[in-house]
């Protein structure tokens, strides 16, 4: 018998799903590293599909996510080019050169599209077409700050959310069923008031909430045998992780990009202490492979970072928003503590003695 996967997926097929259809906003796609798909997003997509839930991504959300991904890649490349150029100037007197080989934007888009199509096919995801609305209708919504539009920073925001939500409403009107939109964007909390009569759409606040909703529905169909297996497996893995806490902390220090760590602090980092694991959280066994093969899994790890940061303030007047500012005050060095959630992927040997760490990333 396969390592509990038969029981797991049989239970999923028998489970009563929370809804019959899921729509994904841009936000969970970004947090789930679409289309390269984080472990958490992959787990949710596979479990929902096994439950018979229809999976949809609105075309405007898919397009917005693609532009986000390409733009981020181009920004990273631009920063790399700037560093390479500076290094080249420093090495010129040595008669050496810095050569940076990087794909052009057209190649990046081709690679992204290929990964996107593969992910859509692999997870049985369908697309929701763009909503069809007269331009004057959307214009009036924006002017009156209606629907998803709101005033912000002296302007109006909410166009992307408007197009995505209208696309979902139109699709549900043509294909009615119980459904949920997955997103942490606060604007979608208005769905109960905005949904047309007869449309059944609820909000699931992000990937973690979806993970919990699906897990709850799936557990209702668990057999006693599988419940016992899952409990024992989780305990074994937790014990192994605890035993290898120092090894994992060293792995995190080496494999998490320092630039990602810098983002959680409020100033320029002068020095950091090695990460400290506070606790191990939700464990997601991959549930593939036969008995006797390594067991792959991912888990959430609560990790604390401590850093000495330098904070610069122009003056008290600048802090209070008064102009013109007084003369710059000297920088202040403070010690800051931050706790983040790291998604760790690993595998354990069949006898639970060897732990192989694979990837780690700070969850957005």
GROMACS .gro file of C-alpha atoms in nm:
model
  364
    1UNK     CA    1   0.000   0.000   0.000
    2UNK     CA    2   0.126   0.347  -0.082
    3UNK     CA    3   0.233   0.562   0.210
    4UNK     CA    4  -0.111   0.671   0.329
    5UNK     CA    5  -0.180   0.839  -0.004
    6UNK     CA    6  -0.456   0.591  -0.091
    7UNK     CA    7  -0.638   0.667   0.234
    8UNK     CA    8  -0.575   1.038   0.201
    9UNK     CA    9  -0.712   1.079  -0.151
   10UNK     CA   10  -1.000   0.836  -0.095
   11UNK     CA   11  -1.103   1.049   0.201
   12UNK     CA   12  -1.071   1.363  -0.013
   13UNK     CA   13  -1.299   1.215  -0.279
   14UNK     CA   14  -1.559   1.133  -0.010
   15UNK     CA   15  -1.535   1.469   0.167
   16UNK     CA   16  -1.806   1.732   0.144
   17UNK     CA   17  -1.629   2.032  -0.007
   18UNK     CA   18  -1.687   2.375   0.151
   19UNK     CA   19  -1.785   2.512  -0.191
   20UNK     CA   20  -1.820   2.373  -0.541
   21UNK     CA   21  -1.594   2.629  -0.709
   22UNK     CA   22  -1.290   2.838  -0.615
   23UNK     CA   23  -1.176   3.157  -0.784
   24UNK     CA   24  -0.825   3.288  -0.716
   25UNK     CA   25  -0.747   3.659  -0.698
   26UNK     CA   26  -0.401   3.796  -0.784
   27UNK     CA   27  -0.304   3.815  -0.414
   28UNK     CA   28  -0.297   3.438  -0.338
   29UNK     CA   29  -0.125   3.377  -0.672
   30UNK     CA   30   0.151   3.615  -0.570
   31UNK     CA   31   0.180   3.469  -0.220
   32UNK     CA   32   0.182   3.119  -0.368
   33UNK     CA   33   0.464   3.211  -0.610
   34UNK     CA   34   0.247   3.135  -0.915
   35UNK     CA   35   0.320   2.988  -1.167
   36UNK     CA   36   0.616   2.818  -0.997
   37UNK     CA   37   0.378   2.721  -0.714
   38UNK     CA   38   0.478   2.710  -0.348
   39UNK     CA   39   0.421   2.395  -0.144
   40UNK     CA   40   0.123   2.551   0.031
   41UNK     CA   41  -0.051   2.655  -0.292
   42UNK     CA   42   0.023   2.317  -0.451
   43UNK     CA   43  -0.128   2.136  -0.151
   44UNK     CA   44  -0.444   2.349  -0.164
   45UNK     CA   45  -0.490   2.306  -0.539
   46UNK     CA   46  -0.442   1.930  -0.531
   47UNK     CA   47  -0.668   1.879  -0.230
   48UNK     CA   48  -0.947   2.098  -0.370
   49UNK     CA   49  -0.926   1.921  -0.706
   50UNK     CA   50  -0.943   1.581  -0.534
   51UNK     CA   51  -1.259   1.696  -0.354
   52UNK     CA   52  -1.418   1.775  -0.688
   53UNK     CA   53  -1.394   2.153  -0.648
   54UNK     CA   54  -1.376   2.345  -0.975
   55UNK     CA   55  -1.067   2.569  -0.987
   56UNK     CA   56  -1.074   2.899  -1.174
   57UNK     CA   57  -0.843   3.196  -1.220
   58UNK     CA   58  -1.001   3.509  -1.373
   59UNK     CA   59  -0.810   3.613  -1.683
   60UNK     CA   60  -0.746   3.966  -1.547
   61UNK     CA   61  -0.590   3.816  -1.230
   62UNK     CA   62  -0.374   3.585  -1.441
   63UNK     CA   63  -0.257   3.879  -1.652
   64UNK     CA   64  -0.192   4.102  -1.351
   65UNK     CA   65   0.011   3.827  -1.182
   66UNK     CA   66   0.217   3.776  -1.499
   67UNK     CA   67   0.304   4.144  -1.516
   68UNK     CA   68   0.395   4.144  -1.146
   69UNK     CA   69   0.628   3.849  -1.197
   70UNK     CA   70   0.795   3.989  -1.508
   71UNK     CA   71   0.831   4.335  -1.352
   72UNK     CA   72   0.996   4.190  -1.040
   73UNK     CA   73   1.237   3.985  -1.252
   74UNK     CA   74   1.328   4.291  -1.461
   75UNK     CA   75   1.383   4.500  -1.148
   76UNK     CA   76   1.615   4.232  -1.010
   77UNK     CA   77   1.804   4.223  -1.338
   78UNK     CA   78   1.835   4.602  -1.344
   79UNK     CA   79   1.984   4.595  -0.994
   80UNK     CA   80   2.224   4.319  -1.101
   81UNK     CA   81   2.331   4.518  -1.409
   82UNK     CA   82   2.401   4.823  -1.191
   83UNK     CA   83   2.619   4.617  -0.954
   84UNK     CA   84   2.799   4.454  -1.246
   85UNK     CA   85   2.867   4.794  -1.402
   86UNK     CA   86   3.010   4.926  -1.075
   87UNK     CA   87   3.225   4.615  -1.034
   88UNK     CA   88   3.347   4.654  -1.391
   89UNK     CA   89   3.470   5.005  -1.320
   90UNK     CA   90   3.654   4.885  -1.010
   91UNK     CA   91   3.826   4.605  -1.204
   92UNK     CA   92   3.911   4.808  -1.511
   93UNK     CA   93   4.251   4.907  -1.376
   94UNK     CA   94   4.331   4.537  -1.328
   95UNK     CA   95   4.264   4.472  -1.693
   96UNK     CA   96   3.966   4.253  -1.601
   97UNK     CA   97   3.602   4.273  -1.699
   98UNK     CA   98   3.270   4.170  -1.546
   99UNK     CA   99   3.040   3.977  -1.777
  100UNK     CA  100   2.677   3.933  -1.677
  101UNK     CA  101   2.471   3.695  -1.885
  102UNK     CA  102   2.098   3.734  -1.841
  103UNK     CA  103   1.788   3.658  -2.051
  104UNK     CA  104   1.616   3.937  -2.238
  105UNK     CA  105   1.261   4.038  -2.148
  106UNK     CA  106   1.119   3.845  -2.445
  107UNK     CA  107   1.284   3.524  -2.323
  108UNK     CA  108   1.161   3.585  -1.967
  109UNK     CA  109   0.806   3.619  -2.095
  110UNK     CA  110   0.837   3.301  -2.300
  111UNK     CA  111   0.965   3.106  -2.000
  112UNK     CA  112   0.695   3.251  -1.776
  113UNK     CA  113   0.418   3.165  -2.021
  114UNK     CA  114   0.546   2.810  -2.052
  115UNK     CA  115   0.547   2.765  -1.673
  116UNK     CA  116   0.201   2.922  -1.651
  117UNK     CA  117   0.049   2.687  -1.909
  118UNK     CA  118   0.208   2.386  -1.741
  119UNK     CA  119   0.067   2.489  -1.402
  120UNK     CA  120  -0.283   2.544  -1.542
  121UNK     CA  121  -0.276   2.200  -1.703
  122UNK     CA  122  -0.119   2.022  -1.407
  123UNK     CA  123  -0.371   2.149  -1.151
  124UNK     CA  124  -0.678   2.136  -1.381
  125UNK     CA  125  -0.737   2.509  -1.356
  126UNK     CA  126  -0.977   2.683  -1.591
  127UNK     CA  127  -0.992   3.051  -1.681
  128UNK     CA  128  -1.274   3.296  -1.619
  129UNK     CA  129  -1.307   3.539  -1.910
  130UNK     CA  130  -1.300   3.916  -1.872
  131UNK     CA  131  -1.628   4.074  -1.772
  132UNK     CA  132  -1.815   4.254  -2.046
  133UNK     CA  133  -1.931   4.594  -1.921
  134UNK     CA  134  -1.994   4.930  -2.091
  135UNK     CA  135  -1.708   5.171  -2.026
  136UNK     CA  136  -1.947   5.434  -1.892
  137UNK     CA  137  -2.070   5.193  -1.621
  138UNK     CA  138  -1.718   5.137  -1.488
  139UNK     CA  139  -1.644   5.509  -1.520
  140UNK     CA  140  -1.945   5.601  -1.304
  141UNK     CA  141  -1.838   5.346  -1.043
  142UNK     CA  142  -1.495   5.509  -1.025
  143UNK     CA  143  -1.627   5.865  -1.009
  144UNK     CA  144  -1.879   5.784  -0.736
  145UNK     CA  145  -1.629   5.564  -0.546
  146UNK     CA  146  -1.871   5.275  -0.589
  147UNK     CA  147  -1.822   4.898  -0.611
  148UNK     CA  148  -1.448   4.831  -0.545
  149UNK     CA  149  -1.333   5.188  -0.610
  150UNK     CA  150  -1.215   5.416  -0.331
  151UNK     CA  151  -1.026   5.740  -0.291
  152UNK     CA  152  -0.662   5.703  -0.194
  153UNK     CA  153  -0.367   5.939  -0.207
  154UNK     CA  154  -0.565   6.207  -0.386
  155UNK     CA  155  -0.675   5.965  -0.660
  156UNK     CA  156  -0.897   5.665  -0.719
  157UNK     CA  157  -0.788   5.300  -0.688
  158UNK     CA  158  -0.972   4.975  -0.746
  159UNK     CA  159  -0.981   4.917  -1.122
  160UNK     CA  160  -0.804   4.580  -1.115
  161UNK     CA  161  -1.025   4.458  -0.830
  162UNK     CA  162  -1.333   4.581  -1.016
  163UNK     CA  163  -1.251   4.391  -1.334
  164UNK     CA  164  -1.161   4.073  -1.144
  165UNK     CA  165  -1.477   4.076  -0.929
  166UNK     CA  166  -1.706   4.159  -1.222
  167UNK     CA  167  -1.548   3.872  -1.416
  168UNK     CA  168  -1.628   3.636  -1.128
  169UNK     CA  169  -1.986   3.765  -1.096
  170UNK     CA  170  -2.051   3.728  -1.470
  171UNK     CA  171  -1.909   3.376  -1.474
  172UNK     CA  172  -2.121   3.276  -1.174
  173UNK     CA  173  -2.431   3.425  -1.329
  174UNK     CA  174  -2.378   3.212  -1.640
  175UNK     CA  175  -2.266   2.906  -1.440
  176UNK     CA  176  -2.434   2.923  -1.097
  177UNK     CA  177  -2.302   2.718  -0.805
  178UNK     CA  178  -2.171   2.774  -0.454
  179UNK     CA  179  -1.834   2.945  -0.482
  180UNK     CA  180  -1.563   3.136  -0.298
  181UNK     CA  181  -1.308   3.397  -0.398
  182UNK     CA  182  -0.966   3.344  -0.238
  183UNK     CA  183  -0.799   3.674  -0.144
  184UNK     CA  184  -0.671   3.871   0.154
  185UNK     CA  185  -0.749   4.203  -0.017
  186UNK     CA  186  -0.972   4.398   0.221
  187UNK     CA  187  -1.184   4.539  -0.061
  188UNK     CA  188  -1.341   4.196  -0.122
  189UNK     CA  189  -1.494   4.197   0.226
  190UNK     CA  190  -1.769   4.396   0.049
  191UNK     CA  191  -1.874   4.091  -0.153
  192UNK     CA  192  -2.195   4.022   0.049
  193UNK     CA  193  -2.320   4.374  -0.029
  194UNK     CA  194  -2.195   4.377  -0.390
  195UNK     CA  195  -2.303   4.033  -0.509
  196UNK     CA  196  -2.607   4.038  -0.742
  197UNK     CA  197  -2.920   3.855  -0.632
  198UNK     CA  198  -2.894   3.480  -0.681
  199UNK     CA  199  -2.514   3.467  -0.680
  200UNK     CA  200  -2.362   3.262  -0.397
  201UNK     CA  201  -2.008   3.384  -0.342
  202UNK     CA  202  -1.814   3.392  -0.016
  203UNK     CA  203  -1.468   3.521   0.065
  204UNK     CA  204  -1.182   3.300   0.187
  205UNK     CA  205  -0.912   3.528   0.326
  206UNK     CA  206  -0.596   3.402   0.161
  207UNK     CA  207  -0.404   3.078   0.118
  208UNK     CA  208  -0.363   2.998   0.485
  209UNK     CA  209  -0.738   3.036   0.541
  210UNK     CA  210  -0.806   2.817   0.235
  211UNK     CA  211  -0.561   2.557   0.367
  212UNK     CA  212  -0.756   2.550   0.696
  213UNK     CA  213  -1.100   2.536   0.528
  214UNK     CA  214  -1.002   2.248   0.299
  215UNK     CA  215  -0.825   2.066   0.580
  216UNK     CA  216  -1.135   2.091   0.800
  217UNK     CA  217  -1.360   1.953   0.525
  218UNK     CA  218  -1.114   1.675   0.450
  219UNK     CA  219  -1.076   1.574   0.813
  220UNK     CA  220  -1.450   1.517   0.836
  221UNK     CA  221  -1.403   1.225   0.593
  222UNK     CA  222  -1.092   1.076   0.753
  223UNK     CA  223  -1.095   0.715   0.851
  224UNK     CA  224  -0.980   0.630   1.203
  225UNK     CA  225  -0.683   0.449   1.054
  226UNK     CA  226  -0.568   0.753   0.862
  227UNK     CA  227  -0.622   0.985   1.158
  228UNK     CA  228  -0.396   0.763   1.363
  229UNK     CA  229  -0.134   0.748   1.086
  230UNK     CA  230  -0.133   1.124   1.035
  231UNK     CA  231  -0.102   1.192   1.407
  232UNK     CA  232   0.187   0.949   1.443
  233UNK     CA  233   0.358   1.080   1.129
  234UNK     CA  234   0.330   1.440   1.245
  235UNK     CA  235   0.467   1.349   1.587
  236UNK     CA  236   0.762   1.162   1.434
  237UNK     CA  237   0.844   1.448   1.199
  238UNK     CA  238   0.806   1.709   1.474
  239UNK     CA  239   1.039   1.511   1.697
  240UNK     CA  240   1.293   1.478   1.416
  241UNK     CA  241   1.273   1.851   1.342
  242UNK     CA  242   1.322   1.930   1.710
  243UNK     CA  243   1.624   1.699   1.726
  244UNK     CA  244   1.778   1.872   1.423
  245UNK     CA  245   1.686   2.226   1.532
  246UNK     CA  246   2.046   2.351   1.513
  247UNK     CA  247   2.097   2.194   1.170
  248UNK     CA  248   1.780   2.362   1.045
  249UNK     CA  249   1.883   2.701   1.188
  250UNK     CA  250   2.217   2.676   1.004
  251UNK     CA  251   2.032   2.579   0.685
  252UNK     CA  252   1.804   2.883   0.717
  253UNK     CA  253   2.103   3.112   0.770
  254UNK     CA  254   2.268   2.985   0.452
  255UNK     CA  255   1.964   2.950   0.226
  256UNK     CA  256   1.736   3.243   0.298
  257UNK     CA  257   1.828   3.545   0.088
  258UNK     CA  258   1.962   3.826   0.312
  259UNK     CA  259   1.761   4.075   0.106
  260UNK     CA  260   1.442   3.899   0.218
  261UNK     CA  261   1.553   3.928   0.581
  262UNK     CA  262   1.629   4.298   0.538
  263UNK     CA  263   1.270   4.364   0.432
  264UNK     CA  264   1.134   4.278   0.777
  265UNK     CA  265   1.342   4.545   0.954
  266UNK     CA  266   1.283   4.920   0.963
  267UNK     CA  267   1.632   5.053   0.898
  268UNK     CA  268   1.970   4.979   0.744
  269UNK     CA  269   2.102   4.654   0.889
  270UNK     CA  270   2.447   4.681   1.047
  271UNK     CA  271   2.464   4.326   1.179
  272UNK     CA  272   2.235   4.030   1.235
  273UNK     CA  273   2.237   3.736   1.467
  274UNK     CA  274   2.177   3.383   1.333
  275UNK     CA  275   1.806   3.297   1.305
  276UNK     CA  276   1.643   3.125   1.600
  277UNK     CA  277   1.360   2.875   1.561
  278UNK     CA  278   1.074   2.949   1.800
  279UNK     CA  279   0.846   2.663   1.706
  280UNK     CA  280   0.749   2.423   1.428
  281UNK     CA  281   0.399   2.474   1.290
  282UNK     CA  282   0.168   2.308   1.039
  283UNK     CA  283   0.321   2.000   0.873
  284UNK     CA  284   0.210   1.901   0.521
  285UNK     CA  285   0.322   1.549   0.419
  286UNK     CA  286   0.342   1.513   0.042
  287UNK     CA  287   0.184   1.168   0.070
  288UNK     CA  288   0.353   1.027  -0.239
  289UNK     CA  289   0.567   0.720  -0.279
  290UNK     CA  290   0.560   0.368  -0.144
  291UNK     CA  291   0.658   0.239   0.194
  292UNK     CA  292   1.036   0.222   0.213
  293UNK     CA  293   1.087   0.542   0.014
  294UNK     CA  294   1.181   0.881   0.166
  295UNK     CA  295   0.881   1.090   0.278
  296UNK     CA  296   0.875   1.445   0.145
  297UNK     CA  297   0.696   1.715   0.342
  298UNK     CA  298   0.677   2.088   0.400
  299UNK     CA  299   0.610   2.272   0.722
  300UNK     CA  300   0.574   2.621   0.865
  301UNK     CA  301   0.854   2.731   1.096
  302UNK     CA  302   0.827   3.035   1.323
  303UNK     CA  303   1.171   3.199   1.307
  304UNK     CA  304   1.298   3.503   1.496
  305UNK     CA  305   1.567   3.739   1.370
  306UNK     CA  306   1.760   3.994   1.574
  307UNK     CA  307   1.950   4.276   1.407
  308UNK     CA  308   2.120   4.603   1.489
  309UNK     CA  309   1.976   4.859   1.251
  310UNK     CA  310   2.064   5.217   1.182
  311UNK     CA  311   1.772   5.456   1.167
  312UNK     CA  312   1.815   5.802   1.021
  313UNK     CA  313   1.577   6.089   1.093
  314UNK     CA  314   1.616   6.430   0.937
  315UNK     CA  315   1.497   6.598   1.254
  316UNK     CA  316   1.210   6.612   1.497
  317UNK     CA  317   1.050   6.865   1.266
  318UNK     CA  318   1.076   6.621   0.975
  319UNK     CA  319   0.923   6.345   1.185
  320UNK     CA  320   0.631   6.573   1.268
  321UNK     CA  321   0.590   6.669   0.904
  322UNK     CA  322   0.698   7.030   0.951
  323UNK     CA  323   0.887   7.206   0.676
  324UNK     CA  324   1.158   7.302   0.627
  325UNK     CA  325   1.341   7.035   0.837
  326UNK     CA  326   1.611   7.130   1.079
  327UNK     CA  327   1.967   7.007   1.040
  328UNK     CA  328   1.997   6.626   1.015
  329UNK     CA  329   2.022   6.449   1.346
  330UNK     CA  330   2.282   6.175   1.392
  331UNK     CA  331   2.177   5.818   1.303
  332UNK     CA  332   2.040   5.603   1.581
  333UNK     CA  333   2.140   5.240   1.630
  334UNK     CA  334   1.873   5.015   1.778
  335UNK     CA  335   1.830   4.643   1.829
  336UNK     CA  336   1.519   4.504   1.663
  337UNK     CA  337   1.355   4.162   1.694
  338UNK     CA  338   1.130   4.026   1.421
  339UNK     CA  339   0.945   3.696   1.387
  340UNK     CA  340   0.857   3.555   1.045
  341UNK     CA  341   0.703   3.238   0.905
  342UNK     CA  342   0.940   3.029   0.695
  343UNK     CA  343   0.813   2.755   0.464
  344UNK     CA  344   1.058   2.465   0.487
  345UNK     CA  345   1.063   2.175   0.240
  346UNK     CA  346   1.246   1.856   0.335
  347UNK     CA  347   1.238   1.479   0.326
  348UNK     CA  348   1.290   1.213   0.591
  349UNK     CA  349   1.426   0.862   0.551
  350UNK     CA  350   1.190   0.564   0.601
  351UNK     CA  351   1.344   0.488   0.942
  352UNK     CA  352   1.310   0.854   1.052
  353UNK     CA  353   1.681   0.889   1.127
  354UNK     CA  354   1.797   1.111   0.837
  355UNK     CA  355   1.655   1.453   0.758
  356UNK     CA  356   1.739   1.611   0.421
  357UNK     CA  357   1.662   1.983   0.398
  358UNK     CA  358   1.571   2.109   0.051
  359UNK     CA  359   1.437   2.466   0.035
  360UNK     CA  360   1.336   2.749   0.269
  361UNK     CA  361   1.161   3.079   0.199
  362UNK     CA  362   1.009   3.356   0.407
  363UNK     CA  363   0.637   3.360   0.341
  364UNK     CA  364   0.504   3.692   0.213
   0.00000   0.00000   0.00000
